[in-house]
């Protein structure tokens, strides 16, 4: 048997994180690998109340098919919530998706023909890069500085390449780097997108998890022409196991996404949508987010503290103002894939940085997650990791 | 603003059923349109018990990320359940999907490059045709006879076209026609697939809903080379609102689907998976299916009875041995899209047959669903529809 697959299957790769997940299921592993939220913060008791209430009140509706666009009260609650990032949204702007990962897949599916160009940050989220690869684009990666993309490089790329379909950015506490775009660069990005008439895909899973200062306005806040497609998710501010996210886009653009969703999975889970709508409308999600922030901030401080104290001076790292990740850059002669093997011998996991680049040749970074492990394991794991790094740099 | 979309967006169309759903949400409409299961049969009380139990026992796990392949106890239960259609499966053969619709999307994504050929039944499920269109294939549609595809036509098509990637069939109580493939044609299909070395996508959402006689072995039962990809779903035998289905395929083939799922939505809902696994392991799904069958059989008989009594002689229809649909063929000069407008004036909805063909020119069929409406509304709605048809044929 020699089944012939589509050309795209030559490009689709296993997510290093998803593969790592399997390893980290082993007991005893201290994992800074996945982007897992802390399970002890999940609102389990509230979910017990909510699921009972939804079943008793709306059981038959909750278990039935519903509209592709999503459960209307959830779409309304999401539209209202977009005010947090200073976006005025109406229900017609909102499509409920199965996590924001589905929004990434759809963005590529809506825009990309094989050989088209898309612009991404360098580095960028590996799950996005992999999702995009299935549509056979060419990647243009633009240096990510501490305050966002290098704007000169970006404009140069836009000028040179006729078939750029969209710019993909994660402006708040980026995955993997932890960096946040400045207000100025957000504005400038929209100006450039307007000038060159292309779409922007703004991926914002962590924006509300800011540990100091005020929430920034989304890039979509500056969008005057309806070309910014905003992806949100309940995975980090509520829980990922329900697989619910959303797209906020101009209805004309959103229409394309709705059509794709019909073919891709008809709709997201009705019951989960009603449950989340109930949580948003009858419970206090802001108080819940505050609780999360207290814990994650403390864990970030713990992790950064140990890096400061124990990592060799040549090792650089970001101190994110929010989100789940810090990004560690080692001297160029260090290969973090090799380092990961050594760390695993000491029962510590992280994601080597290479997967977060569209092109090979960047092997000296690593992404560390601080949200998933309890404080004592962060201390223990970071001490072990510091030993591994010190050993490698000796 | 003139965003440039991918070429595929020229082919992706709104599902007539999904659009119809919006209409049928209006109170007072008697809908034979969607493929909705009867909501009054959903195991609401069991779900109340199960969701409480899952949250109390496994709350944090249920709300967390899980593996892309699916929750292992659910995969095990599915593998065991494949015995119902005489397929020996192991856990490594099973990928949990977000409904079988996602399996359809993935099948196209795994195999189709623009311009490749796929073979489908004529007519075929419109949700599949639409999902496939997003990958820009050429369709070859093969006459569906009462016992399956016309095998001479099929072999001729396989001989003539070098780039056929797969054959897509719904062998049990087909959507839309209600027809079932004979054992002989199932065997013959696998022989041809082996001979021409191509894949078979077997879509089986209704197979267990057989109202008379024994369950047929799946086409996959005859698969000796691992080329049949079986799609199953809990939507019709349990409830669709959870959005859970599965793919049973040879692990080597399944690997491709798993990679696509990573990019498409990471995984299906953890909580729903644990809930369904709990239902399968601790409750009696076979008894539940028996309950469903009693009701649907009665509704089929009601619907068919009225067609027999009231429809004009020139009107043909299928009497399905299971599943959710009957397929009505009117004289060729009747356009069922026009008829649908007239029926809606009388508050009755159905899906015009044209959408179930890959190519235009088939406008005299209609699909009628008998699972979703209570008995009295089937009687009332079918009497109205008979009036509309009699009027049109006068």
PDB file of N, CA, C and O in Angstrom, chain A residues 66-113:
ATOM      1  N   UNK A  66     -26.375  23.502  17.565  1.00  0.00           N
ATOM      2  CA  UNK A  66     -26.677  24.922  17.645  1.00  0.00           C
ATOM      3  C   UNK A  66     -26.087  25.620  16.434  1.00  0.00           C
ATOM      4  O   UNK A  66     -25.484  24.970  15.574  1.00  0.00           O
ATOM      5  N   UNK A  67     -26.236  26.932  16.353  1.00  0.00           N
ATOM      6  CA  UNK A  67     -25.739  27.634  15.160  1.00  0.00           C
ATOM      7  C   UNK A  67     -24.211  27.643  15.062  1.00  0.00           C
ATOM      8  O   UNK A  67     -23.521  27.631  16.079  1.00  0.00           O
ATOM      9  N   UNK A  68     -23.707  27.662  13.833  1.00  0.00           N
ATOM     10  CA  UNK A  68     -22.269  27.667  13.586  1.00  0.00           C
ATOM     11  C   UNK A  68     -21.584  28.863  14.235  1.00  0.00           C
ATOM     12  O   UNK A  68     -20.498  28.740  14.795  1.00  0.00           O
ATOM     13  N   UNK A  69     -22.216  30.023  14.193  1.00  0.00           N
ATOM     14  CA  UNK A  69     -21.613  31.242  14.732  1.00  0.00           C
ATOM     15  C   UNK A  69     -21.359  31.130  16.223  1.00  0.00           C
ATOM     16  O   UNK A  69     -20.482  31.807  16.760  1.00  0.00           O
ATOM     17  N   UNK A  70     -22.150  30.322  16.893  1.00  0.00           N
ATOM     18  CA  UNK A  70     -22.007  30.175  18.334  1.00  0.00           C
ATOM     19  C   UNK A  70     -23.300  30.505  19.053  1.00  0.00           C
ATOM     20  O   UNK A  70     -24.236  31.052  18.461  1.00  0.00           O
ATOM     21  N   UNK A  71     -23.308  30.166  20.334  1.00  0.00           N
ATOM     22  CA  UNK A  71     -24.468  30.398  21.210  1.00  0.00           C
ATOM     23  C   UNK A  71     -24.592  31.907  21.420  1.00  0.00           C
ATOM     24  O   UNK A  71     -23.655  32.551  21.907  1.00  0.00           O
ATOM     25  N   UNK A  72     -25.724  32.461  21.059  1.00  0.00           N
ATOM     26  CA  UNK A  72     -25.835  33.915  21.016  1.00  0.00           C
ATOM     27  C   UNK A  72     -25.507  34.623  22.344  1.00  0.00           C
ATOM     28  O   UNK A  72     -24.744  35.594  22.340  1.00  0.00           O
ATOM     29  N   UNK A  73     -26.013  34.142  23.476  1.00  0.00           N
ATOM     30  CA  UNK A  73     -25.635  34.826  24.726  1.00  0.00           C
ATOM     31  C   UNK A  73     -24.127  34.805  25.002  1.00  0.00           C
ATOM     32  O   UNK A  73     -23.596  35.742  25.596  1.00  0.00           O
ATOM     33  N   UNK A  74     -23.449  33.769  24.537  1.00  0.00           N
ATOM     34  CA  UNK A  74     -21.986  33.753  24.708  1.00  0.00           C
ATOM     35  C   UNK A  74     -21.346  34.790  23.795  1.00  0.00           C
ATOM     36  O   UNK A  74     -20.450  35.538  24.209  1.00  0.00           O
ATOM     37  N   UNK A  75     -21.819  34.856  22.554  1.00  0.00           N
ATOM     38  CA  UNK A  75     -21.280  35.857  21.624  1.00  0.00           C
ATOM     39  C   UNK A  75     -21.505  37.265  22.169  1.00  0.00           C
ATOM     40  O   UNK A  75     -20.630  38.131  22.066  1.00  0.00           O
ATOM     41  N   UNK A  76     -22.670  37.479  22.760  1.00  0.00           N
ATOM     42  CA  UNK A  76     -22.947  38.799  23.344  1.00  0.00           C
ATOM     43  C   UNK A  76     -21.998  39.104  24.495  1.00  0.00           C
ATOM     44  O   UNK A  76     -21.455  40.217  24.596  1.00  0.00           O
ATOM     45  N   UNK A  77     -21.785  38.114  25.351  1.00  0.00           N
ATOM     46  CA  UNK A  77     -20.899  38.327  26.509  1.00  0.00           C
ATOM     47  C   UNK A  77     -19.463  38.588  26.034  1.00  0.00           C
ATOM     48  O   UNK A  77     -18.742  39.408  26.604  1.00  0.00           O
ATOM     49  N   UNK A  78     -19.042  37.886  24.987  1.00  0.00           N
ATOM     50  CA  UNK A  78     -17.699  38.096  24.443  1.00  0.00           C
ATOM     51  C   UNK A  78     -17.581  39.502  23.854  1.00  0.00           C
ATOM     52  O   UNK A  78     -16.598  40.217  24.088  1.00  0.00           O
ATOM     53  N   UNK A  79     -18.596  39.885  23.083  1.00  0.00           N
ATOM     54  CA  UNK A  79     -18.570  41.222  22.468  1.00  0.00           C
ATOM     55  C   UNK A  79     -18.402  42.289  23.553  1.00  0.00           C
ATOM     56  O   UNK A  79     -17.600  43.212  23.421  1.00  0.00           O
ATOM     57  N   UNK A  80     -19.142  42.113  24.639  1.00  0.00           N
ATOM     58  CA  UNK A  80     -19.038  43.071  25.746  1.00  0.00           C
ATOM     59  C   UNK A  80     -17.635  43.048  26.344  1.00  0.00           C
ATOM     60  O   UNK A  80     -17.055  44.091  26.650  1.00  0.00           O
ATOM     61  N   UNK A  81     -17.104  41.867  26.504  1.00  0.00           N
ATOM     62  CA  UNK A  81     -15.788  41.707  27.136  1.00  0.00           C
ATOM     63  C   UNK A  81     -14.651  42.305  26.321  1.00  0.00           C
ATOM     64  O   UNK A  81     -13.567  42.588  26.857  1.00  0.00           O
ATOM     65  N   UNK A  82     -14.856  42.476  25.035  1.00  0.00           N
ATOM     66  CA  UNK A  82     -13.809  43.053  24.173  1.00  0.00           C
ATOM     67  C   UNK A  82     -13.454  44.475  24.622  1.00  0.00           C
ATOM     68  O   UNK A  82     -12.400  44.991  24.255  1.00  0.00           O
ATOM     69  N   UNK A  83     -14.332  45.098  25.405  1.00  0.00           N
ATOM     70  CA  UNK A  83     -14.036  46.439  25.961  1.00  0.00           C
ATOM     71  C   UNK A  83     -12.767  46.431  26.810  1.00  0.00           C
ATOM     72  O   UNK A  83     -12.088  47.446  26.912  1.00  0.00           O
ATOM     73  N   UNK A  84     -12.459  45.313  27.435  1.00  0.00           N
ATOM     74  CA  UNK A  84     -11.239  45.179  28.249  1.00  0.00           C
ATOM     75  C   UNK A  84      -9.999  45.602  27.483  1.00  0.00           C
ATOM     76  O   UNK A  84      -9.046  46.110  28.059  1.00  0.00           O
ATOM     77  N   UNK A  85      -9.983  45.298  26.191  1.00  0.00           N
ATOM     78  CA  UNK A  85      -8.831  45.684  25.364  1.00  0.00           C
ATOM     79  C   UNK A  85      -9.218  46.820  24.422  1.00  0.00           C
ATOM     80  O   UNK A  85      -8.642  46.994  23.345  1.00  0.00           O
ATOM     81  N   UNK A  86     -10.235  47.570  24.854  1.00  0.00           N
ATOM     82  CA  UNK A  86     -10.655  48.796  24.166  1.00  0.00           C
ATOM     83  C   UNK A  86     -11.108  48.559  22.726  1.00  0.00           C
ATOM     84  O   UNK A  86     -10.817  49.353  21.828  1.00  0.00           O
ATOM     85  N   UNK A  87     -11.813  47.463  22.544  1.00  0.00           N
ATOM     86  CA  UNK A  87     -12.401  47.197  21.229  1.00  0.00           C
ATOM     87  C   UNK A  87     -13.924  47.245  21.367  1.00  0.00           C
ATOM     88  O   UNK A  87     -14.489  46.614  22.257  1.00  0.00           O
ATOM     89  N   UNK A  88     -14.562  48.046  20.519  1.00  0.00           N
ATOM     90  CA  UNK A  88     -16.026  48.080  20.481  1.00  0.00           C
ATOM     91  C   UNK A  88     -16.503  46.970  19.559  1.00  0.00           C
ATOM     92  O   UNK A  88     -16.273  47.032  18.349  1.00  0.00           O
ATOM     93  N   UNK A  89     -17.144  45.990  20.124  1.00  0.00           N
ATOM     94  CA  UNK A  89     -17.603  44.869  19.290  1.00  0.00           C
ATOM     95  C   UNK A  89     -19.099  44.695  19.450  1.00  0.00           C
ATOM     96  O   UNK A  89     -19.672  45.015  20.490  1.00  0.00           O
ATOM     97  N   UNK A  90     -19.726  44.178  18.399  1.00  0.00           N
ATOM     98  CA  UNK A  90     -21.127  43.782  18.478  1.00  0.00           C
ATOM     99  C   UNK A  90     -21.207  42.284  18.207  1.00  0.00           C
ATOM    100  O   UNK A  90     -20.226  41.671  17.748  1.00  0.00           O
ATOM    101  N   UNK A  91     -22.339  41.722  18.500  1.00  0.00           N
ATOM    102  CA  UNK A  91     -22.465  40.264  18.416  1.00  0.00           C
ATOM    103  C   UNK A  91     -22.142  39.746  17.004  1.00  0.00           C
ATOM    104  O   UNK A  91     -21.582  38.659  16.853  1.00  0.00           O
ATOM    105  N   UNK A  92     -22.427  40.547  15.992  1.00  0.00           N
ATOM    106  CA  UNK A  92     -22.175  40.122  14.608  1.00  0.00           C
ATOM    107  C   UNK A  92     -20.675  40.045  14.275  1.00  0.00           C
ATOM    108  O   UNK A  92     -20.295  39.531  13.223  1.00  0.00           O
ATOM    109  N   UNK A  93     -19.838  40.569  15.155  1.00  0.00           N
ATOM    110  CA  UNK A  93     -18.386  40.507  14.945  1.00  0.00           C
ATOM    111  C   UNK A  93     -17.781  39.221  15.491  1.00  0.00           C
ATOM    112  O   UNK A  93     -16.585  38.980  15.305  1.00  0.00           O
ATOM    113  N   UNK A  94     -18.567  38.441  16.217  1.00  0.00           N
ATOM    114  CA  UNK A  94     -18.000  37.348  17.020  1.00  0.00           C
ATOM    115  C   UNK A  94     -18.365  35.969  16.465  1.00  0.00           C
ATOM    116  O   UNK A  94     -19.533  35.662  16.260  1.00  0.00           O
ATOM    117  N   UNK A  95     -17.347  35.152  16.266  1.00  0.00           N
ATOM    118  CA  UNK A  95     -17.541  33.731  15.964  1.00  0.00           C
ATOM    119  C   UNK A  95     -16.883  32.930  17.082  1.00  0.00           C
ATOM    120  O   UNK A  95     -15.711  33.155  17.398  1.00  0.00           O
ATOM    121  N   UNK A  96     -17.613  32.015  17.668  1.00  0.00           N
ATOM    122  CA  UNK A  96     -17.031  31.149  18.693  1.00  0.00           C
ATOM    123  C   UNK A  96     -16.243  30.036  18.009  1.00  0.00           C
ATOM    124  O   UNK A  96     -16.731  29.411  17.058  1.00  0.00           O
ATOM    125  N   UNK A  97     -15.025  29.800  18.481  1.00  0.00           N
ATOM    126  CA  UNK A  97     -14.162  28.774  17.881  1.00  0.00           C
ATOM    127  C   UNK A  97     -13.766  27.734  18.928  1.00  0.00           C
ATOM    128  O   UNK A  97     -13.943  27.947  20.123  1.00  0.00           O
ATOM    129  N   UNK A  98     -13.228  26.628  18.437  1.00  0.00           N
ATOM    130  CA  UNK A  98     -12.749  25.576  19.339  1.00  0.00           C
ATOM    131  C   UNK A  98     -11.318  25.907  19.749  1.00  0.00           C
ATOM    132  O   UNK A  98     -10.353  25.358  19.217  1.00  0.00           O
ATOM    133  N   UNK A  99     -11.193  26.831  20.688  1.00  0.00           N
ATOM    134  CA  UNK A  99      -9.884  27.358  21.079  1.00  0.00           C
ATOM    135  C   UNK A  99      -9.387  28.370  20.048  1.00  0.00           C
ATOM    136  O   UNK A  99      -9.891  28.427  18.926  1.00  0.00           O
ATOM    137  N   UNK A 100      -8.398  29.174  20.439  1.00  0.00           N
ATOM    138  CA  UNK A 100      -7.892  30.128  19.450  1.00  0.00           C
ATOM    139  C   UNK A 100      -7.012  29.421  18.414  1.00  0.00           C
ATOM    140  O   UNK A 100      -6.764  29.940  17.337  1.00  0.00           O
ATOM    141  N   UNK A 101      -6.583  28.193  18.732  1.00  0.00           N
ATOM    142  CA  UNK A 101      -5.850  27.413  17.726  1.00  0.00           C
ATOM    143  C   UNK A 101      -6.695  27.267  16.455  1.00  0.00           C
ATOM    144  O   UNK A 101      -6.171  27.348  15.347  1.00  0.00           O
ATOM    145  N   UNK A 102      -7.990  27.077  16.612  1.00  0.00           N
ATOM    146  CA  UNK A 102      -8.843  26.959  15.427  1.00  0.00           C
ATOM    147  C   UNK A 102      -8.881  28.279  14.645  1.00  0.00           C
ATOM    148  O   UNK A 102      -8.942  28.265  13.424  1.00  0.00           O
ATOM    149  N   UNK A 103      -8.825  29.396  15.365  1.00  0.00           N
ATOM    150  CA  UNK A 103      -8.755  30.687  14.684  1.00  0.00           C
ATOM    151  C   UNK A 103      -7.496  30.810  13.830  1.00  0.00           C
ATOM    152  O   UNK A 103      -7.525  31.358  12.729  1.00  0.00           O
ATOM    153  N   UNK A 104      -6.394  30.281  14.333  1.00  0.00           N
ATOM    154  CA  UNK A 104      -5.130  30.301  13.578  1.00  0.00           C
ATOM    155  C   UNK A 104      -5.259  29.471  12.311  1.00  0.00           C
ATOM    156  O   UNK A 104      -4.878  29.892  11.218  1.00  0.00           O
ATOM    157  N   UNK A 105      -5.795  28.259  12.459  1.00  0.00           N
ATOM    158  CA  UNK A 105      -5.977  27.387  11.301  1.00  0.00           C
ATOM    159  C   UNK A 105      -6.876  28.059  10.260  1.00  0.00           C
ATOM    160  O   UNK A 105      -6.563  28.082   9.062  1.00  0.00           O
ATOM    161  N   UNK A 106      -7.968  28.641  10.730  1.00  0.00           N
ATOM    162  CA  UNK A 106      -8.904  29.281   9.798  1.00  0.00           C
ATOM    163  C   UNK A 106      -8.272  30.499   9.120  1.00  0.00           C
ATOM    164  O   UNK A 106      -8.537  30.755   7.940  1.00  0.00           O
ATOM    165  N   UNK A 107      -7.485  31.269   9.860  1.00  0.00           N
ATOM    166  CA  UNK A 107      -6.855  32.450   9.254  1.00  0.00           C
ATOM    167  C   UNK A 107      -6.026  32.028   8.048  1.00  0.00           C
ATOM    168  O   UNK A 107      -6.099  32.635   6.970  1.00  0.00           O
ATOM    169  N   UNK A 108      -5.256  30.966   8.233  1.00  0.00           N
ATOM    170  CA  UNK A 108      -4.448  30.472   7.115  1.00  0.00           C
ATOM    171  C   UNK A 108      -5.342  29.947   5.999  1.00  0.00           C
ATOM    172  O   UNK A 108      -5.108  30.211   4.813  1.00  0.00           O
ATOM    173  N   UNK A 109      -6.386  29.256   6.365  1.00  0.00           N
ATOM    174  CA  UNK A 109      -7.272  28.638   5.371  1.00  0.00           C
ATOM    175  C   UNK A 109      -8.021  29.711   4.565  1.00  0.00           C
ATOM    176  O   UNK A 109      -8.267  29.544   3.368  1.00  0.00           O
ATOM    177  N   UNK A 110      -8.386  30.782   5.217  1.00  0.00           N
ATOM    178  CA  UNK A 110      -9.106  31.868   4.538  1.00  0.00           C
ATOM    179  C   UNK A 110      -8.202  32.582   3.533  1.00  0.00           C
ATOM    180  O   UNK A 110      -8.646  32.971   2.456  1.00  0.00           O
ATOM    181  N   UNK A 111      -6.928  32.743   3.897  1.00  0.00           N
ATOM    182  CA  UNK A 111      -6.085  33.657   3.111  1.00  0.00           C
ATOM    183  C   UNK A 111      -5.040  33.001   2.214  1.00  0.00           C
ATOM    184  O   UNK A 111      -4.664  33.570   1.197  1.00  0.00           O
ATOM    185  N   UNK A 112      -4.545  31.841   2.599  1.00  0.00           N
ATOM    186  CA  UNK A 112      -3.307  31.367   1.966  1.00  0.00           C
ATOM    187  C   UNK A 112      -3.523  30.378   0.828  1.00  0.00           C
ATOM    188  O   UNK A 112      -4.112  29.311   1.012  1.00  0.00           O
ATOM    189  N   UNK A 113      -2.999  30.744  -0.336  1.00  0.00           N
ATOM    190  CA  UNK A 113      -2.767  29.779  -1.409  1.00  0.00           C
ATOM    191  C   UNK A 113      -1.297  29.375  -1.344  1.00  0.00           C
ATOM    192  O   UNK A 113      -0.453  30.170  -0.917  1.00  0.00           O
TER     193      UNK A 113
END
